[in-house]
XYZ file of C-alpha atoms in Angstrom:
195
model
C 37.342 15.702 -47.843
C 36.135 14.727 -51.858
C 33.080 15.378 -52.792
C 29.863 15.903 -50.702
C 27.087 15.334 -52.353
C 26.743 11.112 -51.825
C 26.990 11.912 -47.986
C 23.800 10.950 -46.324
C 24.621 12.927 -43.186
C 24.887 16.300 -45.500
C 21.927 18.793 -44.705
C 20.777 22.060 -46.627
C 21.889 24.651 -44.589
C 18.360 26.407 -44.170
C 15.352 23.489 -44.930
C 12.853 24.262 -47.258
C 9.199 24.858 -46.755
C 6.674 21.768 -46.184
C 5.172 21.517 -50.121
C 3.808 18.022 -49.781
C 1.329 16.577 -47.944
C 1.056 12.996 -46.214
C -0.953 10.716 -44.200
C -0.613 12.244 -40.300
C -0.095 16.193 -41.022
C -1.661 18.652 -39.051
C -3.190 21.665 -40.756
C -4.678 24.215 -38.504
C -7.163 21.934 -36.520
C -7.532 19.276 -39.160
C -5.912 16.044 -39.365
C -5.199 14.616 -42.847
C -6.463 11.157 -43.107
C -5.871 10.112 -46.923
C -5.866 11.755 -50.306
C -9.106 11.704 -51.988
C -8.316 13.335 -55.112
C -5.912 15.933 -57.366
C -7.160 18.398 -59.916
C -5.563 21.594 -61.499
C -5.562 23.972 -57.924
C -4.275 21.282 -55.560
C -5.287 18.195 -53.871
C -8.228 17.140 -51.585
C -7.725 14.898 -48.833
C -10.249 13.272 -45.935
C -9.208 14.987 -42.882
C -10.587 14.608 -39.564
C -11.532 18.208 -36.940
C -9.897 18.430 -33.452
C -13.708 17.662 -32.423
C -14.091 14.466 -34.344
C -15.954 15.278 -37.608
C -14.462 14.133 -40.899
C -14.192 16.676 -44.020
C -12.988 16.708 -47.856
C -9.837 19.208 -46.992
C -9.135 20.866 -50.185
C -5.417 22.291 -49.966
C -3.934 24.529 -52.965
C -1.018 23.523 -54.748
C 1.948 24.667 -52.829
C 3.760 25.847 -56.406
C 0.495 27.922 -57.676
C 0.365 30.242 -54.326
C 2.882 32.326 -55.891
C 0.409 33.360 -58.367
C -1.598 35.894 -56.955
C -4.204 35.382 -59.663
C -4.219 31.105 -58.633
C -4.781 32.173 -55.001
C -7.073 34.934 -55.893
C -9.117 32.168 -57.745
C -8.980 30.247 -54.584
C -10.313 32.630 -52.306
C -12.854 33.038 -54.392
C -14.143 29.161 -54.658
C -14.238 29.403 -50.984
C -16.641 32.740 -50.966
C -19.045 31.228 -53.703
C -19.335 27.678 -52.397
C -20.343 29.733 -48.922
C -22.810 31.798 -50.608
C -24.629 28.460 -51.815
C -26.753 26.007 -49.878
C -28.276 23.127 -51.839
C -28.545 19.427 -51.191
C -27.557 18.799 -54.599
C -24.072 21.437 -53.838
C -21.335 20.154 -51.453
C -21.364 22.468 -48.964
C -18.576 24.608 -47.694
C -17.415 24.006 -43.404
C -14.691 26.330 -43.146
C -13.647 29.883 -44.847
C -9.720 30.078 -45.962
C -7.389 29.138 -43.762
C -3.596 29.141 -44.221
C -1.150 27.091 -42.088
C 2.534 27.824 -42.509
C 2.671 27.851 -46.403
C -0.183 26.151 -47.373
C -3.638 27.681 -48.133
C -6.849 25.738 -47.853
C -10.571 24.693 -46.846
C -13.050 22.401 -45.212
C -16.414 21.123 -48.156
C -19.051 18.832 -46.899
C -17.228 14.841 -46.865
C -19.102 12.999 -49.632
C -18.698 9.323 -49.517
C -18.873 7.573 -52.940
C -16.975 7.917 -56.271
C -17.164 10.679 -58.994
C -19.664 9.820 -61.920
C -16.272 9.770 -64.073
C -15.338 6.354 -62.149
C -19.137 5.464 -62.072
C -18.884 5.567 -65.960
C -15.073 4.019 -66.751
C -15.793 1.219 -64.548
C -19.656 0.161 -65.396
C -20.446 2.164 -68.890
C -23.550 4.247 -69.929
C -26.304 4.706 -67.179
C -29.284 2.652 -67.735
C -32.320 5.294 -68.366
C -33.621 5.148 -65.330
C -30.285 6.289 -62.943
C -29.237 9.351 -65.928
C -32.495 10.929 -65.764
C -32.554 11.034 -61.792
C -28.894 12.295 -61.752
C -29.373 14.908 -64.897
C -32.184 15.737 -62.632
C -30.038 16.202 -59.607
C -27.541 18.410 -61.307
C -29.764 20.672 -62.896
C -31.410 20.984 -59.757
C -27.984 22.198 -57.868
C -27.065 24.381 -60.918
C -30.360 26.498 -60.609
C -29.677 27.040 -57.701
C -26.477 28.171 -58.602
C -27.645 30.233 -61.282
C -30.265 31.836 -58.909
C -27.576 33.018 -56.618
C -25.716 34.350 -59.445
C -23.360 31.832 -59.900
C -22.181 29.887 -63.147
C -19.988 26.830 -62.739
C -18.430 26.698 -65.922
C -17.035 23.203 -65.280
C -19.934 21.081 -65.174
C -18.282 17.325 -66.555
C -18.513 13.522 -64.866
C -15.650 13.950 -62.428
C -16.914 17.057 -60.792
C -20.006 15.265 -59.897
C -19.969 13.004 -56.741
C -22.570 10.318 -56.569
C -23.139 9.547 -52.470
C -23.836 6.375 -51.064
C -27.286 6.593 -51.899
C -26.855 7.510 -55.452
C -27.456 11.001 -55.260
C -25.625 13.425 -57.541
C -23.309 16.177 -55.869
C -21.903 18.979 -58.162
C -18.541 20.133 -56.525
C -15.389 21.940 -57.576
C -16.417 25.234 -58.540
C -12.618 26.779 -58.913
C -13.795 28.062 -61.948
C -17.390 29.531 -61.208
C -18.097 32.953 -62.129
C -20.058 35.075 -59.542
C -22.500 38.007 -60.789
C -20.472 40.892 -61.489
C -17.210 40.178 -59.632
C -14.234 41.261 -61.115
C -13.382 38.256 -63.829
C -10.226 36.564 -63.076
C -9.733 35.476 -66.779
C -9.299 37.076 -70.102
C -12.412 37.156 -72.341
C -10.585 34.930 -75.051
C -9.547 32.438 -72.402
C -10.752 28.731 -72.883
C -11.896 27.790 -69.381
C -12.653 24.140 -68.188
C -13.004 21.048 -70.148
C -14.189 22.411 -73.672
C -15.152 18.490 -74.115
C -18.486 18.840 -72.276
């Protein structure tokens, strides 16, 4: 018989669970569209509802759901972003939904780049344009603050500039909420110590 493993009719005898995600996949009663971005937790794609409306899916990395503190941290991104309602905030659509293996949720769809591209691709902001968007973001973090939450990752590519300019502070995977139980050790460096 020799050996095996060149033959392209060979299968694993039990297949292995779904980890990535592509153009076409169904999760739940979203469609995924495209990939919009990756971070540390996972990936966010466009996906479009059953009903027709388009969303920013964010899906967590299929190797981190074995770590109960990673999905913990999850859950939790999910239950803060629902607690907050700003203009300046991208808002949460869904609560946490799991589909076979993977764990994820529907945020507000903003069209336009991060203020990281904004930057790379045109340089500093003229005066004008980084007062209105330092405006913008403090604006969304008080009202984070006044609902007890701190973002602790506040930097260029977690701000979304819409089509109309306007800043949108997303990703808060590592917000802190009041007194919840703290995910992290006190000594731990979180975010991007940079900014």
């Amino acid at each position: 018989p020799g050996d095996r493993s060149q033959d392209p009719l060979r299968q694993d005898p039990a297949p292995r669970p779904r980890a990535v995600s592509e153009p076409g996949q169904f999760l739940g009663d979203y469609t995924l569209v495209g990939l919009l971005g990756k971070g540390a937790m996972g990936e966010v794609w466009l996906a479009e509802h059953q009903r027709g409306e388009r969303v920013a899916l964010k899906l967590m990395s299929g190797e981190l759901e074995a770590e109960s503190q990673a999905t913990a941290r999850f859950a939790r991104e999910i239950e803060i972003l629902a607690g907050l309602d700003h203009p300046g905030i991208a808002c949460a659509r869904s609560g946490l939904e799991r589909a076979g293996d993977r764990l994820y949720y529907a945020m507000e769809l903003v069209l336009g780049r991060n203020l990281a591209a904004v930057l790379d691709a045109g340089g500093p902001l003229d005066p004008v344009q980084a007062t209105t968007l330092t405006r913008d973001v403090l604006g969304a973090l008080q009202a984070a603050h006044e609902a007890g939450v701190v973002h602790r990752d506040v930097k260029p590519s977690n701000v979304l500039l819409d089509r109309r300019g306007r800043a949108r502070l997303t990703d808060f995977g590592l917000a802190r909420a009041g007194n919840r139980s703290r995910l992290t050790m006190d000594a731990a460096v979180l975010g991007t110590p940079a900014y």
